[in-house]
Coordinates of C-alpha atoms and ligand atoms in Angstrom, one line a residue:
X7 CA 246.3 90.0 157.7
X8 CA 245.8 90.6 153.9
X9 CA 242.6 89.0 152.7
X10 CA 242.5 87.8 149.2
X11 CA 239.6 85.4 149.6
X12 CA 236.6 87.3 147.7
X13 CA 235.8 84.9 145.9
X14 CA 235.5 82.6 149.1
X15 CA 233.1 85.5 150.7
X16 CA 233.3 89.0 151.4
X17 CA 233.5 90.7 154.7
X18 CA 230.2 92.2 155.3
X19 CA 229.8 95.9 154.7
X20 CA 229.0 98.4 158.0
X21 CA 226.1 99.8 156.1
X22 CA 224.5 96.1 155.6
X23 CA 224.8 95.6 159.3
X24 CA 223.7 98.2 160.1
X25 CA 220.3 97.6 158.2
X26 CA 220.1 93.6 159.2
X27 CA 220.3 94.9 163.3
X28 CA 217.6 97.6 162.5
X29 CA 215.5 94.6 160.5
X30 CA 215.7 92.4 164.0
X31 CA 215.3 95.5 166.0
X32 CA 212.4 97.4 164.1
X33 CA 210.7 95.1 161.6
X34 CA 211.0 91.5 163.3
X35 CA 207.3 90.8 162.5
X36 CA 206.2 88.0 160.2
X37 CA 206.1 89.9 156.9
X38 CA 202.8 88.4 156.2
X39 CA 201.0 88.9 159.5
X40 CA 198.1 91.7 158.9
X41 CA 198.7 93.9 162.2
X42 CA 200.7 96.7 162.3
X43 CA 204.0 95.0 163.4
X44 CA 203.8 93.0 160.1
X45 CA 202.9 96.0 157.9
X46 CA 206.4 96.9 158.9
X47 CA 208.1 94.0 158.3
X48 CA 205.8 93.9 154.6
X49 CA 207.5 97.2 154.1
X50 CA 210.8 96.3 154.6
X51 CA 210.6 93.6 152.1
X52 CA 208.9 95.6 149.5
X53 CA 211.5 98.2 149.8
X54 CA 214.2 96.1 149.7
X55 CA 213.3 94.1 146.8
X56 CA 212.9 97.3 144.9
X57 CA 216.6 98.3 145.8
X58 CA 217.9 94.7 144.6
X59 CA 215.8 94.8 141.5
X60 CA 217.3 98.4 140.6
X61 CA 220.7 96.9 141.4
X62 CA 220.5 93.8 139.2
X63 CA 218.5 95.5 136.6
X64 CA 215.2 93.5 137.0
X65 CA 211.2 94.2 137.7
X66 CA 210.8 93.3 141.3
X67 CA 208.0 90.9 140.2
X68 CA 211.4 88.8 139.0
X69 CA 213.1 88.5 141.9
X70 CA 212.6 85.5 144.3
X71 CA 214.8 85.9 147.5
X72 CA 216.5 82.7 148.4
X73 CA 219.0 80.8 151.1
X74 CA 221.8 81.8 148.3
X75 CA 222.9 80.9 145.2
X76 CA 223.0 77.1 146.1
X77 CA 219.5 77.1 146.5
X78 CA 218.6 79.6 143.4
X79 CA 220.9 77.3 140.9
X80 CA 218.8 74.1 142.7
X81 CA 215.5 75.8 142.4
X82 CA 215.9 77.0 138.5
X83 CA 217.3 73.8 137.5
X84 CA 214.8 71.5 139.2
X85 CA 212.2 73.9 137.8
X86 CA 213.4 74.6 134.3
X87 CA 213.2 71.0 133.8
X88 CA 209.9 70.2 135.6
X89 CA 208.3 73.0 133.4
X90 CA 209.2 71.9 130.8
X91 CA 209.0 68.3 130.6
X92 CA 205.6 68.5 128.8
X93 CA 207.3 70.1 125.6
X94 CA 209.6 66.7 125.1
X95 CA 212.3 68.9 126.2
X96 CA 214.0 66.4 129.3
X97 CA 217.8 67.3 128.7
X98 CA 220.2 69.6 130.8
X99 CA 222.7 71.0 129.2
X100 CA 225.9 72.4 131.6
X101 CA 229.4 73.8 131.6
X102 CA 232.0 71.2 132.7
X103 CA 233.5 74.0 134.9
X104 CA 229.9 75.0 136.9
X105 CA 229.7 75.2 140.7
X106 CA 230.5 72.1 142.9
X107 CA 226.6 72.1 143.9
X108 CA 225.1 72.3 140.2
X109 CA 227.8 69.5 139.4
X110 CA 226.6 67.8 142.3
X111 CA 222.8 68.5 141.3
X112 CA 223.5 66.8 137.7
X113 CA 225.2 64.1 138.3
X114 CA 222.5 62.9 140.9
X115 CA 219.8 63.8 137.8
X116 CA 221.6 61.7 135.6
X117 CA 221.8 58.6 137.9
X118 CA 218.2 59.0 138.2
X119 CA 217.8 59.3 134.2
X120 CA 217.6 62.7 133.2
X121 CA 219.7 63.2 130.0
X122 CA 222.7 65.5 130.7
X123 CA 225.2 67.0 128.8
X124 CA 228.7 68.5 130.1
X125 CA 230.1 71.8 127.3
X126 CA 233.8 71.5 127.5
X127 CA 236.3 74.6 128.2
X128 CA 239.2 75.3 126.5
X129 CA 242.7 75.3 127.7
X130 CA 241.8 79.3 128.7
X131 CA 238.7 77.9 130.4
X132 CA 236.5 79.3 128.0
X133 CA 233.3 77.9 127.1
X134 CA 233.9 75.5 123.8
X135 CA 231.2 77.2 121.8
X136 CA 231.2 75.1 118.5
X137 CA 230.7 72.2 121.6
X138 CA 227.9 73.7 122.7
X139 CA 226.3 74.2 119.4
X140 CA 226.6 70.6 119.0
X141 CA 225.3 69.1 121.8
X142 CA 222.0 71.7 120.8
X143 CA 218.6 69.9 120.5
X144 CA 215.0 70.3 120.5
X145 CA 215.0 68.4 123.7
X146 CA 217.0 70.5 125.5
X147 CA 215.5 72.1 128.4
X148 CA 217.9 74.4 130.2
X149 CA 221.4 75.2 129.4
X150 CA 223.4 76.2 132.9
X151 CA 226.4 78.7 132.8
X152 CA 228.0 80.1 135.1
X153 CA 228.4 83.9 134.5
X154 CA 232.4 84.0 135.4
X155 CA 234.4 81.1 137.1
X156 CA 234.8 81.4 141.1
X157 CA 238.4 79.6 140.5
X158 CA 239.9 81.2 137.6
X159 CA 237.3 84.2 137.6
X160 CA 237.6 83.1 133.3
X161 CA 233.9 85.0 131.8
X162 CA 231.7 83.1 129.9
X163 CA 230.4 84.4 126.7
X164 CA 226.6 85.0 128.0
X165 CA 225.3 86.9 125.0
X166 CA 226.5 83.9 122.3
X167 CA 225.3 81.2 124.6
X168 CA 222.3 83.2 125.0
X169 CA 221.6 83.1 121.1
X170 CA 222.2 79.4 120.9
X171 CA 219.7 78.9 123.2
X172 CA 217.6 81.2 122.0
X173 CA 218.2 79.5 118.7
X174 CA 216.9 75.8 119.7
X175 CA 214.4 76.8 122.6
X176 CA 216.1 76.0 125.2
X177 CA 216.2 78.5 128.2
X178 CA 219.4 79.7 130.1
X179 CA 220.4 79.9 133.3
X180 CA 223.1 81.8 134.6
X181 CA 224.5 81.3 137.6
X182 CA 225.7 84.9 138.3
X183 CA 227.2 84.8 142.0
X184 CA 230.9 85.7 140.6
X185 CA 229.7 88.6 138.4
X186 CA 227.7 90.7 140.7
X187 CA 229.7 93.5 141.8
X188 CA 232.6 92.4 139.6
X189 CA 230.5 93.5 136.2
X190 CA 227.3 95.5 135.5
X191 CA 224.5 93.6 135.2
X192 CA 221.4 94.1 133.6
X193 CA 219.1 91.3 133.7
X194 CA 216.0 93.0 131.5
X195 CA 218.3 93.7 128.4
X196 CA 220.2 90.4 129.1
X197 CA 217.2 87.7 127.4
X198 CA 218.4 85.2 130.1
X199 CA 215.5 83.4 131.5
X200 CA 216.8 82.5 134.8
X201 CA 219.8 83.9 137.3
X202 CA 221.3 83.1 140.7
X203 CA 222.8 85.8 142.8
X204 CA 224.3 85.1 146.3
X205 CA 224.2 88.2 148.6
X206 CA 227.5 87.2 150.4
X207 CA 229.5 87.8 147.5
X208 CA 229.0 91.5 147.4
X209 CA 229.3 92.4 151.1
X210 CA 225.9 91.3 152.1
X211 CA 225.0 88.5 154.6
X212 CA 225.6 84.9 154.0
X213 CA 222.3 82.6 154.0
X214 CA 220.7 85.1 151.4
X215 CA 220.6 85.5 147.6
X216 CA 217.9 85.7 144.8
X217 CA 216.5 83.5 141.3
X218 CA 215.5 86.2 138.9
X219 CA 213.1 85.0 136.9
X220 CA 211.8 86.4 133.2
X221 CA 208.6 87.1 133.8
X222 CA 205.7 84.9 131.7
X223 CA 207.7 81.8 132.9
X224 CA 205.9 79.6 135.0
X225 CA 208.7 77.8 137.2
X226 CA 207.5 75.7 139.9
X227 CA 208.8 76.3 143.6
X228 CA 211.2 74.1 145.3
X229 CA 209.4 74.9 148.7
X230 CA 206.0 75.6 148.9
X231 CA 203.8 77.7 150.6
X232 CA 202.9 80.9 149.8
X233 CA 205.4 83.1 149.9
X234 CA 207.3 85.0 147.1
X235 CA 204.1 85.1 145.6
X236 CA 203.6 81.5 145.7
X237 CA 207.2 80.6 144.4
X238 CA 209.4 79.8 147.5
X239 CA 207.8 79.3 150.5
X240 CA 209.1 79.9 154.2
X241 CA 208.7 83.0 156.1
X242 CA 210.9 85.7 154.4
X243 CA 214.4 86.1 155.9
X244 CA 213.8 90.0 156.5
X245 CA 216.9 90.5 158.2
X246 CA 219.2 88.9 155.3
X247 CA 217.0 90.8 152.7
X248 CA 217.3 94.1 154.2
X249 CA 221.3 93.4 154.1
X250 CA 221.7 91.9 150.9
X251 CA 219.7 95.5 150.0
X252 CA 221.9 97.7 151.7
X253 CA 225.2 95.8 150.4
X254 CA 223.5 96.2 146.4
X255 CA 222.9 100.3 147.3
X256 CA 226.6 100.7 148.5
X257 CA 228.0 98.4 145.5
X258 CA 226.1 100.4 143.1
X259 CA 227.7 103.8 145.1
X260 CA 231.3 103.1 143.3
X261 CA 230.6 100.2 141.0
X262 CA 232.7 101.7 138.0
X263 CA 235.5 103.0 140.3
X264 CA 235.8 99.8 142.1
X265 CA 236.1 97.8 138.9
X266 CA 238.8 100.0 137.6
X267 CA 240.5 100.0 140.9
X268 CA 240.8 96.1 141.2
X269 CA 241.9 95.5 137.7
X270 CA 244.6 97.7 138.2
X271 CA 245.5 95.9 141.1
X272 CA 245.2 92.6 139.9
X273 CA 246.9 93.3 136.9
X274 CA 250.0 94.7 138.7
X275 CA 250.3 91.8 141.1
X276 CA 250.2 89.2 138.3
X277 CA 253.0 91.1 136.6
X278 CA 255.2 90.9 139.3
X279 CA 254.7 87.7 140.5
X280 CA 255.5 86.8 136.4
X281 CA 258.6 89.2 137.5
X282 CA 259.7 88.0 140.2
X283 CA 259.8 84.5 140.5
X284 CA 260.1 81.9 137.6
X285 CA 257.5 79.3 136.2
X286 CA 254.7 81.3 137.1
X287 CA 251.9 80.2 135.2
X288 CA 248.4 81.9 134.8
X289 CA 245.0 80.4 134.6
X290 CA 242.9 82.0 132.2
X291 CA 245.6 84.8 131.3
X292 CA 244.3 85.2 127.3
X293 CA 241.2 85.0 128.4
X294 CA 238.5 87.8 129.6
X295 CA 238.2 87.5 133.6
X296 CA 236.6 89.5 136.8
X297 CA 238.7 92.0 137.5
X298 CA 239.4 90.8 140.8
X299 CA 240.9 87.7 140.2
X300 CA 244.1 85.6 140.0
X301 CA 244.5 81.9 139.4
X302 CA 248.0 80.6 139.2
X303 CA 250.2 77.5 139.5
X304 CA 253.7 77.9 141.0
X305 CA 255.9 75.3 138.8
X306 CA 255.7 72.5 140.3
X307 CA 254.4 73.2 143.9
X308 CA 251.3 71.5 145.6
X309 CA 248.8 74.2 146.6
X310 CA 248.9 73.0 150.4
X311 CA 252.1 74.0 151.4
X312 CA 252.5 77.2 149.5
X313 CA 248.8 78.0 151.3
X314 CA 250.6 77.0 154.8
X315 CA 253.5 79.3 154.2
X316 CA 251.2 82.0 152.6
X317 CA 248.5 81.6 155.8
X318 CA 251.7 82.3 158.0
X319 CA 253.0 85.0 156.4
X320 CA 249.5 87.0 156.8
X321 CA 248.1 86.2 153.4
X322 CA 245.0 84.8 153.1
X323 CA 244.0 83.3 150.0
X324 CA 242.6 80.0 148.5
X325 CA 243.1 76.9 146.6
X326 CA 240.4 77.0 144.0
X327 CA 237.0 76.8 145.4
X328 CA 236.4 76.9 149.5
X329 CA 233.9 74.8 148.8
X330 CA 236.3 71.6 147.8
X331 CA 239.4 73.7 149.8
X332 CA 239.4 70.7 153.0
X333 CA 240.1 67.9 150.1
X334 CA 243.4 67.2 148.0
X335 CA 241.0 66.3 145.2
X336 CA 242.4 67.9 141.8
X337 CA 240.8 71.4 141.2
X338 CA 237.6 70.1 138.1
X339 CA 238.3 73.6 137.1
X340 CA 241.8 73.0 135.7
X341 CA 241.0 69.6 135.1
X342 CA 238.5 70.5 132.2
X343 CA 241.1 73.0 130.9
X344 CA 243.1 70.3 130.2
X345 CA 245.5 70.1 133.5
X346 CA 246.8 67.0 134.5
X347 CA 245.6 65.7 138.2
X348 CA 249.2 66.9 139.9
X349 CA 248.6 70.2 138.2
X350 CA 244.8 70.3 138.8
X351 CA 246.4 70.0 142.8
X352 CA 249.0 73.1 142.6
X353 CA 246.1 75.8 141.5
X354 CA 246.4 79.5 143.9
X355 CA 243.5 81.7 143.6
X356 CA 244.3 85.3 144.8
X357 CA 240.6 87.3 144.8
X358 CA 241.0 91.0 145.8
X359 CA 238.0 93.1 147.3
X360 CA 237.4 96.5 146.6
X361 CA 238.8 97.6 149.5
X362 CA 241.9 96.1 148.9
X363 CA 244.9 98.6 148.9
X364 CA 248.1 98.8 146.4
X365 CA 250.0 98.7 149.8
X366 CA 248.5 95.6 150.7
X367 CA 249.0 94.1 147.0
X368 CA 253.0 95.2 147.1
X369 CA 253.0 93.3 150.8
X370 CA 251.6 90.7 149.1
X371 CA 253.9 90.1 146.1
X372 CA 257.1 90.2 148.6
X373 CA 255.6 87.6 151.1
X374 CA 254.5 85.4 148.0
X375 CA 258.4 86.1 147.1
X376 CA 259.8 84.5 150.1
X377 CA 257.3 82.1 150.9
X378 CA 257.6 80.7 147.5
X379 CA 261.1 82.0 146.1
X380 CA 262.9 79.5 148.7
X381 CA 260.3 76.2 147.7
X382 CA 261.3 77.0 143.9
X383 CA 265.3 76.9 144.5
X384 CA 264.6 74.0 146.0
X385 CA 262.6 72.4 143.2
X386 CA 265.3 73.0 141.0
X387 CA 264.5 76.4 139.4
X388 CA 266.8 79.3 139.3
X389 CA 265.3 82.4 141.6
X390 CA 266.4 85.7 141.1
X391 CA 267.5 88.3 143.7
X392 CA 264.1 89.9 144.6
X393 CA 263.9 93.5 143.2
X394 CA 261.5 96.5 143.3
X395 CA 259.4 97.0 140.7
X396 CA 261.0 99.0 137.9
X397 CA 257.6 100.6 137.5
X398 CA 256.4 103.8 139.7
X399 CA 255.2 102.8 143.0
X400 CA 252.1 100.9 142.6
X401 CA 250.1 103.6 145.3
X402 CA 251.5 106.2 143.0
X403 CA 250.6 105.2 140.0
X404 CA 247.0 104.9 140.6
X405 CA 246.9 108.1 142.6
X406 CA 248.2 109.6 138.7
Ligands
LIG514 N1 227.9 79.5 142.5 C1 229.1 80.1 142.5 C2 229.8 80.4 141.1 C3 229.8 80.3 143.7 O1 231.0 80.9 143.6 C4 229.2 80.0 144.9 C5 229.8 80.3 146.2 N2 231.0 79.6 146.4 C6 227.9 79.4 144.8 C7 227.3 79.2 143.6 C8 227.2 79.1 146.1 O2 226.6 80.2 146.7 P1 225.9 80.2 148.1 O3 227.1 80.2 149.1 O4 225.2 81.5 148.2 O5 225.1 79.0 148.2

């Protein structure tokens, strides 16, 4: 099996096992019990904040642990707007491309009459800036970005949203889960107030993630009780913590190396797919994206049936987000970009890992050959003979 689903989630990493079995094992004591057994636990979770802060480049005192990213994006949203309803400032301001869950979370605001506002994309999927601008106003509260797409893996331009914000008063929230391990991130020298992470998305556990939160902002809690010094109650998943720790030590291990490494890879299976079979077309391809990902449309073809043929011949990859993966709904992502709905259907999102292999990516550009090649021919389009890349051997070249 070739797994080109990152974006979906990540296969845990041995070291972050091993440090979630040692959490239930060692430290299974209520974090905020005053015996001995919870000293432990207490320990745990101040040692493993400290490693996450260090790896997202915040104070610990920023860093609420969450359920995930879901729950982070839920928590600064609902709280960027309860805190500052007082200042007249009532309106949410999002991307038209955010998260199925933050979409979700807005349009339920709006049918209970909070003011939102949607920032177009362009055809690249690039945040419409001179949009944004206009849709600026002192009432804005929030303005919610995500730091790359998960479908397209298109970047957002953080630092000019973060000046218009800046500009009108209006905080900004970044919902970061793509651009962890994909990108450094440095959320001190960033002057974002608020960011998601999602632990899953770097080799961590699933049912685990963080809010960073500037410090000097008073953000209420979505669940209360004293935990997270006061900001998100419920005992502390210690287990997930202590993972989502170990998985940010071992990213930060070979951060620049695996960056490099995936690019490369990426970039080489996009040109030969381009290459190799005709009316290959690119999501995002002028546009800056996470290294690790691929978006494209074959012609004509639905995405089902190319995923059916792909699934059999060992290739696992995705049809835009998971999340909406069990519906034929049109992708919003290539919607916004100015897709039509039959389009919007036919998106194919290949997301490497860092362990992925050139010999798994040159595996992977033959099967998409004859699993697709033959559904071409039949739509009509002329298929060339398959050949090998003209260019040195793909293991080769990045052994050079
Ligand atoms: N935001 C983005 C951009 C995502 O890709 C995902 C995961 N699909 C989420 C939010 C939700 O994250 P979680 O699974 O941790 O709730």
């Amino acid at each position: 099996m070739i797994y080109l689903d990152h974006n979906a989630t990540t296969e845990p990493a041995p070291e972050a096992i091993v440090e979630m079995v040692d959490a239930m094992e060692r430290a299974w004591a209520n974090p905020s019990s005053m015996h001995v057994p919870g000293q432990a636990a207490r320990s745990l979770l101040a040692d493993a904040r400290t490693r996450v802060a260090r790896f997202l480049g915040c104070a610990g005192a920023e860093l609420v642990f969450t359920s995930g990213a879901t729950e982070s994006n839920t928590m600064a949203i609902l709280g960027a707007l309860a805190a500052r309803r007082a200042e007249g400032r009532t309106r949410l301001l999002l991307s038209a491309v955010e998260h199925p869950g933050l979409l979700a979370l807005a349009a339920r605001l709006e049918a209970e009459g909070v003011p939102v506002s949607r920032i177009p994309v362009d055809r690249q999927g690039r945040i419409d800036l001179a949009a944004a601008q206009a849709l600026l106003g002192p009432d804005v509260a929030v303005i919610s970005v995500m730091g790359a797409n998960n479908e397209t893996g298109v970047r957002m331009p953080l630092a000019e949203l973060q000046a218009l914000a800046r500009g009108c008063g209006a905080w900004l929230h970044v919902d970061a889960t793509q651009l962890v391990a994909k990108a450094p991130l440095h959320f001190a020298t960033s002057g974002i107030e608020l960011m998601s992470v999602s632990a899953h998305k770097l080799h961590g556990p699933k049912g685990v993630g963080a809010l960073l939160v500037r410090k000097g902002l008073a953000l209420p809690s979505l669940l209360n009780g004293r935990q997270e010094r006061q900001r998100r109650g419920g005992t502390e998943n210690t287990p997930g913590i202590a993972g989502f720790a170990a998985a940010c030590d071992r990213a930060a291990m070979t951060l620049a190396d695996d960056i490099a490494r995936m690019a490369a890879l990426r970039d080489r299976l996009q040109a030969e797919l381009l290459r190799t079979l005709p009316a290959v077309h690119v999501y995002g391809a002028q546009a800056e994206r996470l290294p690790n990902t691929l978006c494209v449309r074959f012609g004509p073809l639905h995405s089902d049936p190319v995923l059916g043929k792909l699934e059999r011949a060992g290739v696992m990859v995705s049809s835009g987000a998971a999340c909406t993966a069990a519906g034929t709904a049109p992708s919003h992502v290539l919607l916004a970009m100015g897709e039509t709905a039959e389009q919007a259907q036919s998106g194919i999102r290949f997301s490497l890992g860092r362990d992925t292999t050139a010999a798994e990516i040159e595996a992977t550009v033959a099967a998409v050959y004859r699993a697709v090649g033959p559904m071409l021919g039949a739509a009509g389009l002329a298929v060339p003979e398959f050949s090998t890349s003209p260019q040195p051997a793909l293991a080769d070249a990045m052994a050079a």
